[in-house]
């Protein structure tokens, strides 16, 4: 959706009347003997017409009604709270069943509560309680603010955020769905710089889902015993509140939302650059030319990593796997506009221990994909460590059940994807002949996803019909989906051979229904 100049000016003109301290959380999926709760403590500006007494939804971090105009641009200035002291409270319904000891967050306000707390399987909510700060700079900043603004909520010993906690049985064998966002769930314009820029100024109401995707997520929840749904996106962290509001607006029940911390990436680039420049030992030992080459390699890969999805998504998938039950079955959803199909492939190869240790580190460091060489040595080492931890916990097991790739017109066609992937894979690995490996399936949007999921006996036939009918009247590929266009989509879906029968049956049912 186009964002006009008047709307942008309106966002620039919104005055900040105060600030409120918040813990922005994305939800968590764990198992009964291990959970991880993550988030960031920030100071959010209170903009007109709201004040500190306005009703706040701690799950989204938004005042009641703020979801009507919140945008990533307005959240770009969220100020991290340095080294916060926190407690975690876990509730089942309204009953407080656990309270942690006090622990500290990072200088960027991020916190991690990794616990082997014994919790019965089920749905919980957690509260983040602010206890103060371990930073003199932060305390001084707070005192200065209180002196100048009266409308603030930065007092200690108060709940500043909430999140959803889904705890699965250790012997869980059901599904966990992990979905990308842009061009998988949301119809985001990634083709032009103007389109990418516009996403900064879009409200939740202006963010349009790919037709049928909200209904598909709901059908999957309904028919897989309320299995967890996790979103992973390389969008910057300041998209979190607007995306959470968008997902809620579309009626999707989300268990976790993982976004990239862009400011942290920038800080790491600067820190490593300084270390590279002033590391005299390497300079005198190896000479100027090797040191210059290393620095050039680092700067190039670090710059590209700011925009690349591979390192972030692969790391996040492996990190999330640490907390999943060993025999859980994963459904992975992505698209062809970036590197999802390579990420989902490498994820399986790593969990099957087909590439590990120093070989994995060197492979990632030298990986060149779609014109990018974006995995730094530090990130390659990080992924190697996560891989080792996953193997230690789960053994050599591939949890992936099905991989679905939406074929956007903005990405390569299937044949090009196959060529890109074959050239990028480690030497000696042929994924087309690997036992227990799940090759990605390319298809078109929610309808194609639904056909494949039904063919896999994951959702029933009526779910496909519900997805199809929910698409009528929606905007897709430059036109409104009417009955004729819907039937054309059913006829022309790209699906694997085992799903062809399901596709033809869906086409016949839709055609009969439309004729009647």
PDB file of N, CA and C in Angstrom, residues 372-454:
ATOM      1  N   UNK A 372      26.434 -12.608  -2.506  1.00  0.00           N
ATOM      2  CA  UNK A 372      26.792 -12.116  -1.179  1.00  0.00           C
ATOM      3  C   UNK A 372      27.770 -13.065  -0.506  1.00  0.00           C
ATOM      4  N   UNK A 373      28.649 -12.480   0.263  1.00  0.00           N
ATOM      5  CA  UNK A 373      29.600 -13.248   1.057  1.00  0.00           C
ATOM      6  C   UNK A 373      29.479 -12.711   2.471  1.00  0.00           C
ATOM      7  N   UNK A 374      28.369 -13.089   3.160  1.00  0.00           N
ATOM      8  CA  UNK A 374      27.925 -12.310   4.319  1.00  0.00           C
ATOM      9  C   UNK A 374      28.105 -12.989   5.660  1.00  0.00           C
ATOM     10  N   UNK A 375      28.790 -14.115   5.744  1.00  0.00           N
ATOM     11  CA  UNK A 375      28.982 -14.787   7.025  1.00  0.00           C
ATOM     12  C   UNK A 375      30.382 -14.459   7.538  1.00  0.00           C
ATOM     13  N   UNK A 376      30.455 -13.678   8.594  1.00  0.00           N
ATOM     14  CA  UNK A 376      31.746 -13.360   9.180  1.00  0.00           C
ATOM     15  C   UNK A 376      32.291 -14.582   9.918  1.00  0.00           C
ATOM     16  N   UNK A 377      33.578 -14.531  10.246  1.00  0.00           N
ATOM     17  CA  UNK A 377      34.181 -15.642  10.987  1.00  0.00           C
ATOM     18  C   UNK A 377      33.504 -15.802  12.350  1.00  0.00           C
ATOM     19  N   UNK A 378      33.203 -14.692  13.013  1.00  0.00           N
ATOM     20  CA  UNK A 378      32.540 -14.770  14.323  1.00  0.00           C
ATOM     21  C   UNK A 378      31.179 -15.456  14.221  1.00  0.00           C
ATOM     22  N   UNK A 379      30.410 -15.106  13.180  1.00  0.00           N
ATOM     23  CA  UNK A 379      29.100 -15.725  13.007  1.00  0.00           C
ATOM     24  C   UNK A 379      29.218 -17.196  12.630  1.00  0.00           C
ATOM     25  N   UNK A 380      30.232 -17.543  11.832  1.00  0.00           N
ATOM     26  CA  UNK A 380      30.452 -18.950  11.487  1.00  0.00           C
ATOM     27  C   UNK A 380      30.768 -19.769  12.743  1.00  0.00           C
ATOM     28  N   UNK A 381      31.572 -19.202  13.628  1.00  0.00           N
ATOM     29  CA  UNK A 381      31.903 -19.877  14.892  1.00  0.00           C
ATOM     30  C   UNK A 381      30.654 -20.011  15.768  1.00  0.00           C
ATOM     31  N   UNK A 382      29.825 -18.973  15.778  1.00  0.00           N
ATOM     32  CA  UNK A 382      28.584 -19.004  16.554  1.00  0.00           C
ATOM     33  C   UNK A 382      27.672 -20.133  16.071  1.00  0.00           C
ATOM     34  N   UNK A 383      27.497 -20.250  14.764  1.00  0.00           N
ATOM     35  CA  UNK A 383      26.642 -21.294  14.204  1.00  0.00           C
ATOM     36  C   UNK A 383      27.226 -22.673  14.494  1.00  0.00           C
ATOM     37  N   UNK A 384      28.536 -22.796  14.389  1.00  0.00           N
ATOM     38  CA  UNK A 384      29.193 -24.078  14.706  1.00  0.00           C
ATOM     39  C   UNK A 384      28.909 -24.488  16.152  1.00  0.00           C
ATOM     40  N   UNK A 385      28.967 -23.545  17.073  1.00  0.00           N
ATOM     41  CA  UNK A 385      28.705 -23.827  18.482  1.00  0.00           C
ATOM     42  C   UNK A 385      27.250 -24.248  18.704  1.00  0.00           C
ATOM     43  N   UNK A 386      26.322 -23.539  18.086  1.00  0.00           N
ATOM     44  CA  UNK A 386      24.906 -23.898  18.205  1.00  0.00           C
ATOM     45  C   UNK A 386      24.649 -25.293  17.644  1.00  0.00           C
ATOM     46  N   UNK A 387      25.292 -25.609  16.523  1.00  0.00           N
ATOM     47  CA  UNK A 387      25.145 -26.936  15.915  1.00  0.00           C
ATOM     48  C   UNK A 387      25.615 -28.019  16.875  1.00  0.00           C
ATOM     49  N   UNK A 388      26.752 -27.791  17.516  1.00  0.00           N
ATOM     50  CA  UNK A 388      27.295 -28.763  18.467  1.00  0.00           C
ATOM     51  C   UNK A 388      26.358 -28.961  19.654  1.00  0.00           C
ATOM     52  N   UNK A 389      25.750 -27.864  20.142  1.00  0.00           N
ATOM     53  CA  UNK A 389      24.831 -27.962  21.274  1.00  0.00           C
ATOM     54  C   UNK A 389      23.564 -28.724  20.895  1.00  0.00           C
ATOM     55  N   UNK A 390      23.049 -28.489  19.683  1.00  0.00           N
ATOM     56  CA  UNK A 390      21.856 -29.210  19.222  1.00  0.00           C
ATOM     57  C   UNK A 390      22.131 -30.709  19.125  1.00  0.00           C
ATOM     58  N   UNK A 391      23.281 -31.076  18.594  1.00  0.00           N
ATOM     59  CA  UNK A 391      23.628 -32.491  18.467  1.00  0.00           C
ATOM     60  C   UNK A 391      23.810 -33.132  19.834  1.00  0.00           C
ATOM     61  N   UNK A 392      24.361 -32.402  20.779  1.00  0.00           N
ATOM     62  CA  UNK A 392      24.550 -32.940  22.121  1.00  0.00           C
ATOM     63  C   UNK A 392      23.212 -33.210  22.809  1.00  0.00           C
ATOM     64  N   UNK A 393      22.217 -32.369  22.537  1.00  0.00           N
ATOM     65  CA  UNK A 393      20.903 -32.521  23.183  1.00  0.00           C
ATOM     66  C   UNK A 393      20.031 -33.538  22.458  1.00  0.00           C
ATOM     67  N   UNK A 394      19.988 -33.456  21.139  1.00  0.00           N
ATOM     68  CA  UNK A 394      19.004 -34.237  20.373  1.00  0.00           C
ATOM     69  C   UNK A 394      19.610 -35.400  19.587  1.00  0.00           C
ATOM     70  N   UNK A 395      20.929 -35.442  19.461  1.00  0.00           N
ATOM     71  CA  UNK A 395      21.535 -36.458  18.609  1.00  0.00           C
ATOM     72  C   UNK A 395      21.366 -36.098  17.139  1.00  0.00           C
ATOM     73  N   UNK A 396      21.735 -37.041  16.266  1.00  0.00           N
ATOM     74  CA  UNK A 396      21.643 -36.819  14.824  1.00  0.00           C
ATOM     75  C   UNK A 396      20.218 -37.066  14.363  1.00  0.00           C
ATOM     76  N   UNK A 397      19.379 -36.038  14.453  1.00  0.00           N
ATOM     77  CA  UNK A 397      17.966 -36.187  14.116  1.00  0.00           C
ATOM     78  C   UNK A 397      17.479 -34.977  13.338  1.00  0.00           C
ATOM     79  N   UNK A 398      16.811 -35.234  12.219  1.00  0.00           N
ATOM     80  CA  UNK A 398      16.212 -34.172  11.427  1.00  0.00           C
ATOM     81  C   UNK A 398      14.738 -34.052  11.816  1.00  0.00           C
ATOM     82  N   UNK A 399      14.343 -32.963  12.478  1.00  0.00           N
ATOM     83  CA  UNK A 399      12.956 -32.814  12.913  1.00  0.00           C
ATOM     84  C   UNK A 399      12.027 -32.278  11.835  1.00  0.00           C
ATOM     85  N   UNK A 400      12.580 -31.879  10.701  1.00  0.00           N
ATOM     86  CA  UNK A 400      11.784 -31.194   9.676  1.00  0.00           C
ATOM     87  C   UNK A 400      10.854 -32.181   8.978  1.00  0.00           C
ATOM     88  N   UNK A 401       9.582 -31.837   8.934  1.00  0.00           N
ATOM     89  CA  UNK A 401       8.563 -32.668   8.301  1.00  0.00           C
ATOM     90  C   UNK A 401       8.243 -32.196   6.888  1.00  0.00           C
ATOM     91  N   UNK A 402       8.173 -30.885   6.693  1.00  0.00           N
ATOM     92  CA  UNK A 402       7.859 -30.353   5.370  1.00  0.00           C
ATOM     93  C   UNK A 402       8.411 -28.930   5.271  1.00  0.00           C
ATOM     94  N   UNK A 403       8.897 -28.569   4.078  1.00  0.00           N
ATOM     95  CA  UNK A 403       9.420 -27.224   3.804  1.00  0.00           C
ATOM     96  C   UNK A 403       8.634 -26.634   2.644  1.00  0.00           C
ATOM     97  N   UNK A 404       8.011 -25.476   2.873  1.00  0.00           N
ATOM     98  CA  UNK A 404       7.170 -24.836   1.867  1.00  0.00           C
ATOM     99  C   UNK A 404       7.760 -23.483   1.488  1.00  0.00           C
ATOM    100  N   UNK A 405       7.895 -23.240   0.185  1.00  0.00           N
ATOM    101  CA  UNK A 405       8.464 -21.984  -0.321  1.00  0.00           C
ATOM    102  C   UNK A 405       7.447 -21.307  -1.242  1.00  0.00           C
ATOM    103  N   UNK A 406       7.035 -20.104  -0.866  1.00  0.00           N
ATOM    104  CA  UNK A 406       6.119 -19.331  -1.700  1.00  0.00           C
ATOM    105  C   UNK A 406       6.872 -18.715  -2.868  1.00  0.00           C
ATOM    106  N   UNK A 407       6.364 -18.937  -4.069  1.00  0.00           N
ATOM    107  CA  UNK A 407       7.023 -18.441  -5.275  1.00  0.00           C
ATOM    108  C   UNK A 407       6.507 -17.048  -5.623  1.00  0.00           C
ATOM    109  N   UNK A 408       7.139 -16.049  -5.024  1.00  0.00           N
ATOM    110  CA  UNK A 408       6.834 -14.671  -5.354  1.00  0.00           C
ATOM    111  C   UNK A 408       7.416 -14.336  -6.731  1.00  0.00           C
ATOM    112  N   UNK A 409       6.767 -13.404  -7.434  1.00  0.00           N
ATOM    113  CA  UNK A 409       7.290 -12.984  -8.737  1.00  0.00           C
ATOM    114  C   UNK A 409       8.588 -12.195  -8.592  1.00  0.00           C
ATOM    115  N   UNK A 410       8.948 -11.833  -7.355  1.00  0.00           N
ATOM    116  CA  UNK A 410      10.161 -11.047  -7.123  1.00  0.00           C
ATOM    117  C   UNK A 410      11.412 -11.911  -7.010  1.00  0.00           C
ATOM    118  N   UNK A 411      11.258 -13.244  -6.913  1.00  0.00           N
ATOM    119  CA  UNK A 411      12.405 -14.117  -6.735  1.00  0.00           C
ATOM    120  C   UNK A 411      12.646 -14.995  -7.949  1.00  0.00           C
ATOM    121  N   UNK A 412      13.692 -15.816  -7.893  1.00  0.00           N
ATOM    122  CA  UNK A 412      14.017 -16.701  -9.015  1.00  0.00           C
ATOM    123  C   UNK A 412      12.976 -17.799  -9.184  1.00  0.00           C
ATOM    124  N   UNK A 413      12.880 -18.358 -10.377  1.00  0.00           N
ATOM    125  CA  UNK A 413      11.984 -19.485 -10.624  1.00  0.00           C
ATOM    126  C   UNK A 413      12.615 -20.752 -10.061  1.00  0.00           C
ATOM    127  N   UNK A 414      11.843 -21.830 -10.053  1.00  0.00           N
ATOM    128  CA  UNK A 414      12.274 -23.071  -9.408  1.00  0.00           C
ATOM    129  C   UNK A 414      13.595 -23.590  -9.962  1.00  0.00           C
ATOM    130  N   UNK A 415      13.762 -23.561 -11.283  1.00  0.00           N
ATOM    131  CA  UNK A 415      14.988 -24.083 -11.891  1.00  0.00           C
ATOM    132  C   UNK A 415      16.210 -23.266 -11.464  1.00  0.00           C
ATOM    133  N   UNK A 416      16.058 -21.954 -11.377  1.00  0.00           N
ATOM    134  CA  UNK A 416      17.160 -21.106 -10.928  1.00  0.00           C
ATOM    135  C   UNK A 416      17.494 -21.372  -9.469  1.00  0.00           C
ATOM    136  N   UNK A 417      16.470 -21.587  -8.647  1.00  0.00           N
ATOM    137  CA  UNK A 417      16.699 -21.895  -7.239  1.00  0.00           C
ATOM    138  C   UNK A 417      17.506 -23.181  -7.096  1.00  0.00           C
ATOM    139  N   UNK A 418      17.138 -24.188  -7.870  1.00  0.00           N
ATOM    140  CA  UNK A 418      17.864 -25.468  -7.822  1.00  0.00           C
ATOM    141  C   UNK A 418      19.326 -25.274  -8.207  1.00  0.00           C
ATOM    142  N   UNK A 419      19.564 -24.482  -9.226  1.00  0.00           N
ATOM    143  CA  UNK A 419      20.936 -24.229  -9.676  1.00  0.00           C
ATOM    144  C   UNK A 419      21.723 -23.470  -8.612  1.00  0.00           C
ATOM    145  N   UNK A 420      21.109 -22.431  -8.027  1.00  0.00           N
ATOM    146  CA  UNK A 420      21.772 -21.669  -6.972  1.00  0.00           C
ATOM    147  C   UNK A 420      22.131 -22.565  -5.790  1.00  0.00           C
ATOM    148  N   UNK A 421      21.193 -23.427  -5.418  1.00  0.00           N
ATOM    149  CA  UNK A 421      21.396 -24.282  -4.251  1.00  0.00           C
ATOM    150  C   UNK A 421      22.482 -25.315  -4.496  1.00  0.00           C
ATOM    151  N   UNK A 422      22.439 -25.960  -5.653  1.00  0.00           N
ATOM    152  CA  UNK A 422      23.436 -26.993  -5.963  1.00  0.00           C
ATOM    153  C   UNK A 422      24.854 -26.414  -5.952  1.00  0.00           C
ATOM    154  N   UNK A 423      25.002 -25.180  -6.419  1.00  0.00           N
ATOM    155  CA  UNK A 423      26.320 -24.550  -6.448  1.00  0.00           C
ATOM    156  C   UNK A 423      26.787 -24.126  -5.053  1.00  0.00           C
ATOM    157  N   UNK A 424      25.831 -23.879  -4.161  1.00  0.00           N
ATOM    158  CA  UNK A 424      26.184 -23.373  -2.832  1.00  0.00           C
ATOM    159  C   UNK A 424      26.436 -24.469  -1.817  1.00  0.00           C
ATOM    160  N   UNK A 425      25.924 -25.673  -2.060  1.00  0.00           N
ATOM    161  CA  UNK A 425      26.018 -26.745  -1.062  1.00  0.00           C
ATOM    162  C   UNK A 425      27.459 -27.228  -0.889  1.00  0.00           C
ATOM    163  N   UNK A 426      27.775 -27.776   0.284  1.00  0.00           N
ATOM    164  CA  UNK A 426      29.122 -28.337   0.499  1.00  0.00           C
ATOM    165  C   UNK A 426      29.442 -29.423  -0.519  1.00  0.00           C
ATOM    166  N   UNK A 427      30.679 -29.496  -0.926  1.00  0.00           N
ATOM    167  CA  UNK A 427      31.112 -30.497  -1.905  1.00  0.00           C
ATOM    168  C   UNK A 427      30.855 -31.899  -1.352  1.00  0.00           C
ATOM    169  N   UNK A 428      30.274 -32.741  -2.213  1.00  0.00           N
ATOM    170  CA  UNK A 428      30.036 -34.129  -1.827  1.00  0.00           C
ATOM    171  C   UNK A 428      28.662 -34.411  -1.256  1.00  0.00           C
ATOM    172  N   UNK A 429      27.848 -33.366  -1.032  1.00  0.00           N
ATOM    173  CA  UNK A 429      26.495 -33.567  -0.492  1.00  0.00           C
ATOM    174  C   UNK A 429      25.474 -33.414  -1.602  1.00  0.00           C
ATOM    175  N   UNK A 430      24.708 -34.467  -1.841  1.00  0.00           N
ATOM    176  CA  UNK A 430      23.635 -34.462  -2.840  1.00  0.00           C
ATOM    177  C   UNK A 430      22.312 -34.626  -2.099  1.00  0.00           C
ATOM    178  N   UNK A 431      21.585 -33.530  -1.928  1.00  0.00           N
ATOM    179  CA  UNK A 431      20.369 -33.562  -1.126  1.00  0.00           C
ATOM    180  C   UNK A 431      19.258 -34.363  -1.783  1.00  0.00           C
ATOM    181  N   UNK A 432      19.386 -34.641  -3.087  1.00  0.00           N
ATOM    182  CA  UNK A 432      18.329 -35.353  -3.802  1.00  0.00           C
ATOM    183  C   UNK A 432      18.355 -36.856  -3.501  1.00  0.00           C
ATOM    184  N   UNK A 433      19.398 -37.325  -2.853  1.00  0.00           N
ATOM    185  CA  UNK A 433      19.498 -38.745  -2.544  1.00  0.00           C
ATOM    186  C   UNK A 433      19.778 -39.000  -1.065  1.00  0.00           C
ATOM    187  N   UNK A 434      19.382 -38.055  -0.218  1.00  0.00           N
ATOM    188  CA  UNK A 434      19.618 -38.190   1.216  1.00  0.00           C
ATOM    189  C   UNK A 434      18.389 -38.778   1.904  1.00  0.00           C
ATOM    190  N   UNK A 435      18.596 -39.799   2.681  1.00  0.00           N
ATOM    191  CA  UNK A 435      17.505 -40.407   3.438  1.00  0.00           C
ATOM    192  C   UNK A 435      17.126 -39.474   4.591  1.00  0.00           C
ATOM    193  N   UNK A 436      15.829 -39.319   4.835  1.00  0.00           N
ATOM    194  CA  UNK A 436      15.272 -38.496   5.922  1.00  0.00           C
ATOM    195  C   UNK A 436      15.455 -36.998   5.712  1.00  0.00           C
ATOM    196  N   UNK A 437      15.950 -36.598   4.544  1.00  0.00           N
ATOM    197  CA  UNK A 437      16.059 -35.171   4.232  1.00  0.00           C
ATOM    198  C   UNK A 437      14.782 -34.727   3.515  1.00  0.00           C
ATOM    199  N   UNK A 438      14.275 -33.524   3.872  1.00  0.00           N
ATOM    200  CA  UNK A 438      13.040 -33.011   3.275  1.00  0.00           C
ATOM    201  C   UNK A 438      13.371 -31.860   2.324  1.00  0.00           C
ATOM    202  N   UNK A 439      13.275 -32.135   1.026  1.00  0.00           N
ATOM    203  CA  UNK A 439      13.516 -31.113   0.012  1.00  0.00           C
ATOM    204  C   UNK A 439      12.360 -30.113   0.023  1.00  0.00           C
ATOM    205  N   UNK A 440      12.673 -28.853  -0.188  1.00  0.00           N
ATOM    206  CA  UNK A 440      11.634 -27.824  -0.180  1.00  0.00           C
ATOM    207  C   UNK A 440      10.678 -28.017  -1.357  1.00  0.00           C
ATOM    208  N   UNK A 441       9.415 -27.599  -1.143  1.00  0.00           N
ATOM    209  CA  UNK A 441       8.400 -27.622  -2.202  1.00  0.00           C
ATOM    210  C   UNK A 441       8.069 -26.186  -2.578  1.00  0.00           C
ATOM    211  N   UNK A 442       8.163 -25.863  -3.863  1.00  0.00           N
ATOM    212  CA  UNK A 442       7.798 -24.533  -4.336  1.00  0.00           C
ATOM    213  C   UNK A 442       6.343 -24.535  -4.775  1.00  0.00           C
ATOM    214  N   UNK A 443       5.620 -23.489  -4.403  1.00  0.00           N
ATOM    215  CA  UNK A 443       4.210 -23.388  -4.753  1.00  0.00           C
ATOM    216  C   UNK A 443       3.789 -21.928  -4.670  1.00  0.00           C
ATOM    217  N   UNK A 444       2.494 -21.669  -4.895  1.00  0.00           N
ATOM    218  CA  UNK A 444       2.010 -20.295  -4.942  1.00  0.00           C
ATOM    219  C   UNK A 444       1.078 -20.004  -3.771  1.00  0.00           C
ATOM    220  N   UNK A 445       1.611 -19.339  -2.767  1.00  0.00           N
ATOM    221  CA  UNK A 445       0.813 -18.777  -1.694  1.00  0.00           C
ATOM    222  C   UNK A 445       0.080 -19.762  -0.821  1.00  0.00           C
ATOM    223  N   UNK A 446      -0.921 -19.225  -0.107  1.00  0.00           N
ATOM    224  CA  UNK A 446      -1.659 -19.990   0.893  1.00  0.00           C
ATOM    225  C   UNK A 446      -2.363 -21.198   0.297  1.00  0.00           C
ATOM    226  N   UNK A 447      -2.881 -21.045  -0.913  1.00  0.00           N
ATOM    227  CA  UNK A 447      -3.614 -22.145  -1.531  1.00  0.00           C
ATOM    228  C   UNK A 447      -2.687 -23.331  -1.802  1.00  0.00           C
ATOM    229  N   UNK A 448      -1.507 -23.049  -2.342  1.00  0.00           N
ATOM    230  CA  UNK A 448      -0.540 -24.117  -2.580  1.00  0.00           C
ATOM    231  C   UNK A 448      -0.065 -24.741  -1.291  1.00  0.00           C
ATOM    232  N   UNK A 449       0.198 -23.913  -0.266  1.00  0.00           N
ATOM    233  CA  UNK A 449       0.583 -24.433   1.040  1.00  0.00           C
ATOM    234  C   UNK A 449      -0.486 -25.391   1.570  1.00  0.00           C
ATOM    235  N   UNK A 450      -1.750 -24.958   1.453  1.00  0.00           N
ATOM    236  CA  UNK A 450      -2.854 -25.761   1.987  1.00  0.00           C
ATOM    237  C   UNK A 450      -2.968 -27.104   1.274  1.00  0.00           C
ATOM    238  N   UNK A 451      -2.805 -27.110  -0.047  1.00  0.00           N
ATOM    239  CA  UNK A 451      -2.888 -28.359  -0.805  1.00  0.00           C
ATOM    240  C   UNK A 451      -1.808 -29.337  -0.345  1.00  0.00           C
ATOM    241  N   UNK A 452      -0.588 -28.856  -0.204  1.00  0.00           N
ATOM    242  CA  UNK A 452       0.517 -29.729   0.211  1.00  0.00           C
ATOM    243  C   UNK A 452       0.308 -30.222   1.643  1.00  0.00           C
ATOM    244  N   UNK A 453      -0.133 -29.346   2.528  1.00  0.00           N
ATOM    245  CA  UNK A 453      -0.354 -29.744   3.921  1.00  0.00           C
ATOM    246  C   UNK A 453      -1.472 -30.774   4.033  1.00  0.00           C
ATOM    247  N   UNK A 454      -2.490 -30.645   3.181  1.00  0.00           N
ATOM    248  CA  UNK A 454      -3.548 -31.677   3.186  1.00  0.00           C
ATOM    249  C   UNK A 454      -3.014 -32.996   2.634  1.00  0.00           C
TER     250      UNK A 454
END
